[in-house]
Short mmCIF file of C-alpha atoms and ligand atoms in Angstrom, two decimals:
data_model
loop_
_atom_site.label_atom_id
_atom_site.label_comp_id
_atom_site.label_asym_id
_atom_site.label_seq_id
_atom_site.Cartn_x
_atom_site.Cartn_y
_atom_site.Cartn_z
CA MET V 1 -12.10 -10.81 20.51
CA PHE V 2 -12.86 -11.98 17.08
CA THR V 3 -15.67 -14.35 15.84
CA HIS V 4 -13.90 -16.12 13.45
CA LYS V 5 -11.19 -19.24 14.60
CA ARG V 6 -7.55 -19.29 13.11
CA ALA V 7 -8.82 -22.91 11.88
CA ASP V 8 -11.80 -21.59 9.38
CA PHE V 9 -8.56 -20.22 7.04
CA GLY V 10 -7.08 -23.37 6.66
CA GLN V 11 -3.26 -24.15 8.03
CA ASP V 12 -1.63 -22.55 5.13
CA PHE V 13 -3.25 -18.92 5.48
CA ILE V 14 -0.92 -16.44 6.18
CA PHE V 15 -1.26 -13.94 8.77
CA GLY V 16 0.66 -11.04 9.06
CA ALA V 17 0.83 -7.21 9.87
CA ALA V 18 2.16 -4.60 7.70
CA THR V 19 4.28 -1.43 7.51
CA ALA V 20 5.98 1.27 5.21
CA SER V 21 9.67 2.42 5.41
CA TYR V 22 9.15 6.24 5.82
CA GLN V 23 6.05 5.98 7.98
CA ILE V 24 8.10 4.26 10.71
CA GLU V 25 11.89 4.29 10.30
CA GLY V 26 13.07 7.63 11.09
CA GLY V 27 16.87 6.83 10.71
CA GLN V 28 17.91 9.79 8.18
CA THR V 29 21.44 8.99 8.92
CA ASP V 30 24.14 6.58 8.24
CA GLY V 31 24.01 7.19 4.45
CA ARG V 32 20.30 7.51 3.82
CA GLY V 33 20.01 10.10 0.35
CA SER V 34 16.55 12.39 0.83
CA SER V 35 13.28 11.09 -0.38
CA ILE V 36 10.15 13.17 -2.05
CA TRP V 37 8.37 12.59 1.49
CA ASP V 38 10.79 14.39 3.05
CA THR V 39 11.03 17.62 0.90
CA PHE V 40 7.10 17.67 0.53
CA SER V 41 6.60 17.02 4.14
CA ALA V 42 9.37 20.06 5.06
CA THR V 43 7.49 22.52 2.73
CA PRO V 44 4.58 23.93 4.82
CA GLY V 45 0.97 23.07 3.94
CA ASN V 46 1.50 19.63 2.34
CA VAL V 47 1.13 17.71 5.76
CA ARG V 48 -1.03 17.96 8.90
CA ASP V 49 0.45 20.10 11.72
CA GLY V 50 3.85 20.30 9.51
CA ASP V 51 4.87 16.38 10.81
CA THR V 52 7.48 14.65 9.12
CA GLY V 53 9.29 11.39 8.78
CA ARG V 54 12.23 12.46 10.38
CA VAL V 55 12.15 10.44 13.51
CA ALA V 56 8.85 8.09 12.66
CA CYS V 57 8.63 5.57 15.43
CA ASP V 58 12.46 5.00 15.45
CA HIS V 59 11.99 1.92 13.87
CA TYR V 60 15.85 2.08 12.01
CA ASN V 61 16.87 1.66 15.68
CA ARG V 62 14.02 -0.25 17.47
CA TRP V 63 13.41 -2.96 14.95
CA PRO V 64 14.21 -5.83 17.31
CA GLU V 65 11.18 -4.51 19.67
CA ASP V 66 8.67 -4.53 16.65
CA LEU V 67 9.81 -7.49 15.48
CA ASP V 68 9.32 -9.02 18.76
CA LEU V 69 5.47 -7.62 18.86
CA LEU V 70 5.29 -9.36 15.91
CA ALA V 71 6.06 -12.75 16.98
CA ASP V 72 4.24 -12.30 20.18
CA GLY V 73 1.21 -11.81 18.52
CA GLY V 74 1.90 -15.50 16.88
CA PHE V 75 1.82 -13.09 13.32
CA ASP V 76 3.18 -15.62 10.65
CA ALA V 77 4.90 -12.73 8.25
CA TYR V 78 5.82 -9.24 8.46
CA ARG V 79 5.24 -7.23 5.06
CA PHE V 80 7.44 -4.33 5.06
CA SER V 81 8.84 -2.09 2.30
CA PHE V 82 12.57 -0.89 1.61
CA ALA V 83 13.50 2.67 1.48
CA TRP V 84 15.16 3.37 -1.74
CA PRO V 85 16.87 6.21 -0.80
CA ARG V 86 18.70 4.35 1.99
CA LEU V 87 20.00 1.87 -0.05
CA ILE V 88 20.99 3.75 -3.17
CA PRO V 89 21.40 7.32 -1.80
CA GLU V 90 21.41 8.95 -5.46
CA GLY V 91 18.85 6.35 -6.87
CA THR V 92 20.81 5.42 -9.54
CA GLY V 93 24.78 4.66 -8.63
CA ALA V 94 26.69 3.58 -5.26
CA ALA V 95 25.31 1.60 -2.91
CA ASN V 96 24.98 2.51 1.25
CA PRO V 97 26.94 -0.23 2.74
CA LYS V 98 24.96 1.10 5.79
CA GLY V 99 21.87 0.76 4.49
CA ILE V 100 22.54 -3.10 3.26
CA ASP V 101 23.17 -3.26 6.90
CA PHE V 102 20.14 -2.27 8.21
CA TYR V 103 18.18 -4.63 5.74
CA ASP V 104 20.42 -7.78 6.44
CA ARG V 105 19.82 -7.17 10.24
CA LEU V 106 16.20 -6.42 9.72
CA ILE V 107 15.81 -9.63 7.82
CA ASP V 108 17.34 -12.29 9.28
CA GLY V 109 15.71 -10.88 12.72
CA MET V 110 12.30 -11.73 10.75
CA LEU V 111 13.62 -15.04 9.99
CA GLU V 112 15.23 -15.89 13.32
CA ARG V 113 11.74 -15.37 14.81
CA GLY V 114 9.78 -17.38 12.08
CA LEU V 115 8.84 -14.27 10.52
CA LYS V 116 8.04 -14.60 6.71
CA PRO V 117 9.76 -11.35 5.13
CA PHE V 118 6.86 -9.93 2.74
CA ALA V 119 8.90 -6.79 1.00
CA THR V 120 7.64 -4.12 -0.75
CA LEU V 121 10.36 -2.46 -2.91
CA TYR V 122 8.62 1.01 -3.36
CA HIS V 123 6.16 2.14 -0.88
CA TRP V 124 6.56 5.95 -2.10
CA ASP V 125 10.02 7.38 -1.10
CA LEU V 126 11.51 8.11 -4.07
CA PRO V 127 14.74 9.53 -3.78
CA SER V 128 15.04 12.82 -4.19
CA ALA V 129 17.70 12.74 -6.83
CA LEU V 130 15.50 11.02 -9.34
CA GLN V 131 12.58 13.29 -8.95
CA ASP V 132 15.46 15.76 -10.18
CA ARG V 133 15.61 14.11 -13.00
CA GLY V 134 11.95 14.29 -14.01
CA GLY V 135 10.97 11.27 -11.30
CA TRP V 136 7.90 9.18 -12.15
CA MET V 137 7.02 11.67 -15.53
CA ASN V 138 10.75 10.59 -16.74
CA ARG V 139 9.94 6.97 -18.38
CA ASP V 140 13.89 6.56 -18.04
CA ILE V 141 12.49 5.19 -14.67
CA ALA V 142 12.00 2.29 -15.69
CA ALA V 143 15.50 1.64 -15.85
CA TRP V 144 16.47 3.37 -12.58
CA PHE V 145 14.08 0.83 -10.62
CA ALA V 146 15.25 -2.30 -12.47
CA ASP V 147 18.25 -1.71 -11.43
CA TYR V 148 17.27 -0.77 -7.86
CA ALA V 149 15.51 -3.82 -7.73
CA VAL V 150 18.14 -6.21 -8.99
CA LEU V 151 20.42 -4.87 -6.59
CA VAL V 152 17.74 -5.60 -3.71
CA ASN V 153 17.05 -9.48 -4.97
CA SER V 154 21.26 -9.73 -5.28
CA ARG V 155 21.39 -8.76 -1.49
CA PHE V 156 17.76 -10.29 0.14
CA GLY V 157 16.80 -12.11 -2.65
CA ASP V 158 17.28 -15.67 -1.47
CA ARG V 159 15.63 -14.66 2.04
CA LEU V 160 12.42 -13.12 0.85
CA ALA V 161 9.01 -14.92 1.11
CA ALA V 162 7.30 -12.53 -1.40
CA THR V 163 8.29 -9.50 -3.21
CA ALA V 164 6.10 -6.82 -4.39
CA THR V 165 7.70 -4.30 -7.02
CA ILE V 166 4.96 -1.29 -6.16
CA ASN V 167 2.77 -0.27 -3.19
CA GLU V 168 -0.48 1.43 -4.79
CA PRO V 169 0.65 2.57 -8.23
CA TRP V 170 -2.90 4.70 -8.07
CA CYS V 171 -1.46 6.60 -5.17
CA VAL V 172 1.84 6.87 -7.16
CA ALA V 173 0.16 8.32 -10.31
CA TYR V 174 -3.32 9.57 -9.43
CA LEU V 175 -3.33 10.83 -5.87
CA SER V 176 0.32 12.48 -6.44
CA HIS V 177 0.63 14.12 -9.62
CA MET V 178 -3.52 14.68 -10.56
CA LEU V 179 -4.80 15.38 -6.99
CA GLY V 180 -1.39 16.65 -5.64
CA ILE V 181 -1.93 15.27 -2.09
CA HIS V 182 0.83 13.14 -2.04
CA ALA V 183 4.22 13.71 -2.89
CA PRO V 184 5.76 14.89 -5.34
CA GLY V 185 2.15 17.26 -5.18
CA TYR V 186 1.23 17.97 -9.12
CA ARG V 187 -2.01 18.57 -9.70
CA ASP V 188 -1.25 18.53 -13.44
CA ILE V 189 -3.67 16.03 -15.93
CA ARG V 190 -0.55 15.62 -18.46
CA ALA V 191 2.09 14.28 -15.56
CA ALA V 192 -1.07 12.47 -14.05
CA ALA V 193 -1.27 10.38 -17.50
CA ARG V 194 2.46 9.76 -17.99
CA VAL V 195 2.78 8.90 -14.69
CA SER V 196 -0.35 6.18 -14.65
CA HIS V 197 1.71 4.59 -17.65
CA ASN V 198 5.29 4.99 -16.33
CA VAL V 199 4.40 3.51 -13.15
CA LEU V 200 3.30 0.42 -14.34
CA LEU V 201 5.77 0.11 -17.24
CA THR V 202 8.20 0.38 -14.62
CA HIS V 203 6.64 -2.57 -12.82
CA GLY V 204 6.91 -4.65 -15.55
CA THR V 205 10.01 -3.41 -16.49
CA ALA V 206 11.71 -4.83 -12.95
CA ILE V 207 9.44 -8.11 -13.25
CA ALA V 208 11.72 -8.68 -16.32
CA ALA V 209 14.44 -7.74 -14.65
CA LEU V 210 14.04 -10.07 -11.26
CA ARG V 211 13.26 -13.19 -14.02
CA ALA V 212 16.68 -12.65 -15.51
CA GLU V 213 17.95 -13.11 -11.93
CA GLY V 214 16.20 -15.87 -11.38
CA ALA V 215 14.11 -13.93 -8.39
CA LYS V 216 11.13 -15.65 -7.24
CA ASN V 217 7.28 -14.53 -5.69
CA LEU V 218 6.88 -11.93 -7.34
CA GLY V 219 3.79 -9.56 -7.21
CA ILE V 220 2.58 -5.86 -7.03
CA VAL V 221 -0.02 -4.61 -4.39
CA CYS V 222 -2.82 -2.56 -5.49
CA ASN V 223 -5.54 -0.34 -3.58
CA PHE V 224 -9.14 -0.73 -4.59
CA GLU V 225 -12.29 0.80 -3.34
CA SER V 226 -15.89 -0.56 -3.93
CA ALA V 227 -16.47 2.73 -6.31
CA GLN V 228 -20.46 3.38 -6.29
CA PRO V 229 -22.62 6.05 -7.65
CA ALA V 230 -24.19 8.85 -4.93
CA SER V 231 -28.08 8.45 -6.56
CA ASP V 232 -29.69 6.15 -9.27
CA SER V 233 -29.62 8.71 -11.77
CA PRO V 234 -28.01 7.78 -15.15
CA GLU V 235 -25.28 10.51 -14.82
CA ASP V 236 -24.25 9.38 -11.46
CA ARG V 237 -23.89 6.11 -12.23
CA GLU V 238 -21.60 6.90 -14.73
CA ALA V 239 -19.59 9.06 -12.56
CA GLY V 240 -19.26 5.75 -10.16
CA ARG V 241 -18.55 3.67 -13.21
CA LEU V 242 -15.73 6.56 -14.19
CA TRP V 243 -13.99 6.19 -10.55
CA ASP V 244 -14.10 2.16 -10.58
CA GLY V 245 -12.05 2.64 -14.09
CA VAL V 246 -10.05 5.59 -12.24
CA PHE V 247 -8.96 3.74 -8.91
CA ASN V 248 -9.63 0.06 -9.81
CA ARG V 249 -10.43 -0.82 -13.80
CA TRP V 250 -6.67 1.19 -15.13
CA TYR V 251 -4.54 -1.12 -12.49
CA LEU V 252 -6.37 -4.48 -13.42
CA ASP V 253 -7.27 -3.80 -17.09
CA GLY V 254 -3.35 -2.89 -17.70
CA LEU V 255 -1.74 -6.02 -15.38
CA PHE V 256 -3.98 -8.55 -16.34
CA LYS V 257 -5.95 -7.43 -19.93
CA GLY V 258 -2.65 -5.79 -20.94
CA ARG V 259 -4.77 -2.43 -22.16
CA TYR V 260 -6.29 0.16 -20.58
CA PRO V 261 -9.64 0.99 -20.24
CA ASP V 262 -11.39 2.93 -22.78
CA ASP V 263 -13.36 5.34 -20.88
CA VAL V 264 -10.54 6.78 -18.49
CA LEU V 265 -8.17 6.80 -21.35
CA ALA V 266 -10.93 8.95 -22.95
CA GLN V 267 -10.63 11.39 -19.84
CA PHE V 268 -6.83 11.59 -20.27
CA GLY V 269 -7.41 12.06 -24.09
CA PRO V 270 -4.09 13.70 -25.96
CA HIS V 271 -1.37 13.32 -22.84
CA MET V 272 -0.59 9.53 -22.74
CA PRO V 273 2.86 9.11 -23.85
CA GLN V 274 3.58 7.98 -27.24
CA ALA V 275 3.35 4.67 -28.20
CA TYR V 276 2.19 3.44 -24.89
CA THR V 277 0.46 0.36 -26.50
CA ASP V 278 3.94 -0.96 -27.51
CA ASP V 279 4.71 -1.03 -23.79
CA MET V 280 1.52 -3.55 -22.56
CA ALA V 281 3.47 -6.73 -22.78
CA VAL V 282 5.75 -5.69 -20.16
CA VAL V 283 3.07 -4.16 -18.49
CA SER V 284 1.04 -7.62 -18.39
CA ALA V 285 4.04 -9.60 -17.60
CA PRO V 286 3.14 -12.84 -15.74
CA LEU V 287 2.71 -12.53 -11.75
CA ASP V 288 3.41 -14.98 -9.00
CA TRP V 289 0.89 -13.59 -6.80
CA PHE V 290 -1.17 -10.47 -6.50
CA GLY V 291 -2.11 -8.17 -3.40
CA ILE V 292 -4.79 -6.36 -2.39
CA ASN V 293 -5.45 -3.35 -0.19
CA TYR V 294 -8.68 -1.97 0.72
CA TYR V 295 -10.50 0.20 3.15
CA SER V 296 -13.68 1.23 2.06
CA ARG V 297 -16.27 2.68 -0.43
CA SER V 298 -16.54 6.08 -2.11
CA LEU V 299 -19.81 7.52 -3.58
CA TRP V 300 -19.86 9.64 -6.55
CA ALA V 301 -21.61 12.09 -8.98
CA HIS V 302 -21.55 13.67 -11.57
CA ASP V 303 -19.89 16.94 -11.77
CA PRO V 304 -20.84 18.78 -15.08
CA ARG V 305 -18.09 21.69 -13.94
CA ARG V 306 -15.21 19.51 -14.98
CA SER V 307 -13.42 19.19 -18.06
CA ALA V 308 -11.65 16.01 -17.59
CA PHE V 309 -12.98 13.64 -15.00
CA PRO V 310 -16.24 15.25 -14.55
CA LEU V 311 -16.89 13.85 -11.21
CA ARG V 312 -17.14 14.47 -7.33
CA GLN V 313 -17.34 12.80 -4.32
CA VAL V 314 -20.31 12.72 -2.03
CA GLU V 315 -20.77 11.78 1.69
CA GLY V 316 -21.83 8.54 2.42
CA PRO V 317 -24.43 7.24 5.78
CA LEU V 318 -22.24 4.68 6.55
CA GLU V 319 -20.53 4.68 10.10
CA LYS V 320 -16.95 6.49 9.41
CA THR V 321 -13.74 5.88 11.28
CA ALA V 322 -11.15 8.92 12.31
CA ILE V 323 -9.89 9.20 9.09
CA GLY V 324 -13.88 9.76 7.71
CA TRP V 325 -13.77 6.40 5.35
CA GLU V 326 -16.82 4.59 5.60
CA ILE V 327 -16.83 1.27 6.71
CA TYR V 328 -18.05 -1.35 4.22
CA PRO V 329 -16.54 -4.58 4.74
CA GLN V 330 -18.85 -5.98 1.56
CA GLY V 331 -16.55 -4.16 -0.71
CA LEU V 332 -13.73 -6.54 0.54
CA GLU V 333 -15.80 -9.37 -0.72
CA ASP V 334 -16.64 -8.12 -3.37
CA ILE V 335 -13.12 -6.98 -4.75
CA LEU V 336 -11.31 -10.41 -3.96
CA THR V 337 -14.38 -12.03 -6.16
CA ARG V 338 -14.15 -9.90 -8.80
CA ILE V 339 -10.71 -9.99 -9.28
CA SER V 340 -10.84 -13.93 -9.02
CA ASP V 341 -13.28 -14.07 -11.62
CA ASP V 342 -12.89 -11.51 -13.94
CA TYR V 343 -8.92 -11.35 -14.18
CA THR V 344 -6.57 -13.74 -12.24
CA LYS V 345 -6.70 -16.88 -10.66
CA LEU V 346 -3.19 -15.77 -9.14
CA PRO V 347 -2.60 -16.80 -5.29
CA LEU V 348 -4.58 -13.26 -3.52
CA TYR V 349 -2.89 -11.59 -0.66
CA VAL V 350 -5.01 -8.66 1.52
CA THR V 351 -1.78 -6.79 1.83
CA GLU V 352 -3.67 -3.95 3.90
CA ASN V 353 -7.17 -3.80 5.55
CA GLY V 354 -7.37 -1.62 8.69
CA MET V 355 -8.75 1.44 10.10
CA ALA V 356 -7.96 4.95 11.75
CA GLU V 357 -9.06 5.41 15.44
CA VAL V 358 -8.64 8.32 17.67
CA GLU V 359 -6.22 7.98 20.00
CA GLY V 360 -6.48 5.34 22.99
CA THR V 361 -5.35 1.73 23.37
CA ASP V 362 -8.98 0.19 24.04
CA ASP V 363 -10.12 -0.14 20.27
CA PRO V 364 -13.38 -2.20 20.16
CA ARG V 365 -14.35 -0.68 17.08
CA ARG V 366 -10.98 -1.58 15.25
CA VAL V 367 -11.74 -5.03 16.68
CA ALA V 368 -15.28 -5.13 15.05
CA TYR V 369 -13.22 -3.59 11.88
CA TYR V 370 -11.15 -6.75 11.36
CA ASP V 371 -14.07 -9.00 12.37
CA ALA V 372 -16.06 -7.82 9.86
CA HIS V 373 -13.57 -7.65 7.04
CA LEU V 374 -11.96 -11.11 8.22
CA GLY V 375 -15.35 -12.23 7.49
CA SER V 376 -15.20 -11.03 4.33
CA VAL V 377 -12.60 -12.73 3.22
CA LEU V 378 -13.69 -16.20 4.73
CA ALA V 379 -16.86 -15.04 2.12
CA ALA V 380 -14.56 -14.68 -0.75
CA ARG V 381 -12.20 -18.06 -0.43
CA GLN V 382 -15.93 -19.57 0.00
CA ARG V 383 -17.00 -18.09 -3.79
CA GLY V 384 -13.58 -19.40 -4.93
CA ALA V 385 -10.87 -16.51 -4.43
CA ASP V 386 -7.64 -18.12 -3.90
CA VAL V 387 -7.09 -15.90 -0.55
CA ARG V 388 -3.37 -17.44 0.69
CA GLY V 389 -2.85 -14.43 3.25
CA TYR V 390 -4.11 -11.16 4.95
CA PHE V 391 -1.72 -7.84 6.63
CA GLY V 392 -3.43 -5.77 8.93
CA TRP V 393 -2.90 -2.36 8.28
CA SER V 394 -0.63 -1.39 10.77
CA LEU V 395 1.81 -2.95 12.94
CA LEU V 396 2.25 0.62 14.61
CA ASP V 397 0.87 3.82 14.95
CA ASN V 398 2.82 5.90 12.52
CA PHE V 399 3.48 8.55 10.23
CA GLU V 400 0.37 8.88 7.96
CA TRP V 401 1.68 10.55 4.97
CA ALA V 402 -0.65 14.18 4.61
CA GLU V 403 -2.56 13.31 7.74
CA GLY V 404 1.20 13.23 9.74
CA TYR V 405 1.01 11.61 12.90
CA ASP V 406 -2.92 12.48 13.63
CA LYS V 407 -4.41 9.29 12.39
CA ARG V 408 -3.97 6.31 13.96
CA PHE V 409 -4.17 2.89 12.09
CA GLY V 410 -1.30 0.73 14.66
CA LEU V 411 -2.41 -2.48 15.95
CA VAL V 412 0.02 -1.11 18.73
CA HIS V 413 0.05 2.05 20.08
CA VAL V 414 2.84 4.72 20.01
CA ASP V 415 3.63 7.21 22.43
CA TYR V 416 5.89 9.64 19.82
CA GLN V 417 7.64 11.38 22.68
CA THR V 418 8.96 8.30 24.40
CA GLN V 419 8.73 6.00 21.67
CA LYS V 420 6.74 3.55 23.95
CA ARG V 421 4.58 0.62 22.41
CA THR V 422 1.39 -0.23 24.33
CA PRO V 423 -0.47 -3.34 22.17
CA LYS V 424 -4.36 -2.15 21.87
CA THR V 425 -7.25 -4.38 22.04
CA SER V 426 -6.73 -5.20 18.93
CA TYR V 427 -3.53 -6.67 18.72
CA ARG V 428 -4.73 -8.70 21.46
CA ALA V 429 -7.42 -10.00 19.34
CA PHE V 430 -5.33 -11.03 16.89
CA GLN V 431 -2.77 -12.40 19.62
CA THR V 432 -5.60 -15.00 20.85
CA LEU V 433 -6.78 -15.75 17.06
CA LEU V 434 -3.30 -17.00 16.34
CA THR V 435 -1.44 -18.60 19.45
CA GLY V 436 -5.04 -19.48 21.46
CA ALA V 437 -3.71 -17.04 24.32
CA ASN V 438 -3.98 -13.69 25.56
CA ASN V 439 -0.72 -13.41 26.91
CA PRO V 440 0.15 -10.15 27.85
CA ARG V 441 3.98 -9.27 27.69
O1 PGI Z 1 -3.60 5.33 4.89
C1 PGI Z 1 -3.37 3.98 5.45
C2 PGI Z 1 -2.54 3.62 4.52
C3 PGI Z 1 -1.42 4.29 4.34
O2 PGI Z 1 -0.95 4.71 5.79
C4 PGI Z 1 -0.57 2.84 3.78
O3 PGI Z 1 0.81 3.56 3.58
C5 PGI Z 1 -1.04 3.03 2.19
O4 PGI Z 1 -0.59 1.89 1.52
C6 PGI Z 1 -2.51 3.05 2.08
N1 PGI Z 1 -3.49 2.95 1.04
C7 PGI Z 1 -4.57 2.75 1.50
C8 PGI Z 1 -5.92 3.37 0.38
C9 PGI Z 1 -5.49 3.98 -0.32
C10 PGI Z 1 -4.97 5.62 0.02
C11 PGI Z 1 -3.81 5.68 0.46
C12 PGI Z 1 -3.92 7.07 0.76
C13 PGI Z 1 -4.96 8.24 0.89
C14 PGI Z 1 -6.27 8.05 0.63
C15 PGI Z 1 -6.23 6.36 -0.13
C16 PGI Z 1 -4.57 3.34 2.47
N2 PGI Z 1 -3.46 3.02 3.29
#
């Protein structure tokens, strides 16, 4: 079990678990439109074992049982995402009544169980029809997304505890348009530069549209890692700092200082959209809260072979999870206090933290991982960071993007042949922390 007690976090602190629509829903029916992850995963070579989200955890049909797991675990909140193609199949234009009905019932199901709905408007499942129009590379996506955000707010806003516009703009931009590892799979510095701006312009445009509708508790979720040099050489120290710029400072500086970091801009060079500086007031729109996703650290060395972003990742010596990420709890304390000290005094939520573990329902390493990272949250709070909540990633084993179903992050095991859910030891650890009892269902 955990070494911490619920009281250590203060009575107002929120504990939750998180998921995302494409990773758990399945339900490719009832008017849901195609998403870029449907096409990306259908393309051989993009996803391990050719896995897709066609069925996933069948959450579209099994959501009452999954909400029961959250309630029985004693969680206060559920971080979920809306599937844009389920609500507006073509991305713009007509809404899908069956999609609206699904999220109506899901959100009411949360409220009936005393679970606070923490919504994410976009967790990577862009409607394919919008990719046909350029997707994130087309500046018009800001208007398309703002209209979608206004629809969501009009139908569900009065029941949501908090709303994030976008999950992990770095993944939407760099991972998906520079590295090509996620959908739509571009490896193009010009696309990456333009999407790195468009994704934040889109966020800010949606915030403005939602404010005009009177929406409250608006934020964004960004992913951070502790970017460190692989050696003490000046070149490697510069490489670590540049990666910190790519992964962390581009978003922190953009969102909270209204400008992009010069070292990263220098790498993007002439590929930035014309007159992007005119957009920075919109990009840095005031927010009500800020979400931090944290998993690990990374080590970087100078790589002179590369014309842009001259760095390469180096494997580190620390214990690693089943997905190969080093276990480095200190990094969570560091990023929370850095954001609080250098960027914003907004309420902060750890919106994702967790680890991939080999299959099984007894997961002592995951219990230790969570215990250590919860300790980092407490340490950051003691250093003045206004951390208001923590969400474990993930409630369920699910579709882990390019890794398919092979990598399991769940507090609850999913047997994909039978869809049977089985709480793991780590779920029991949260249940004991949150309810005081270890009451197996
Ligand atoms: O990889 C575990 C989770 C995903 O399942 C979530 O959907 C996503 O929000 C999320 N972000 C991160 C950190 C950034 C990252 C994502 C994917 C691959 C590499 C790094 C880890 N995770």
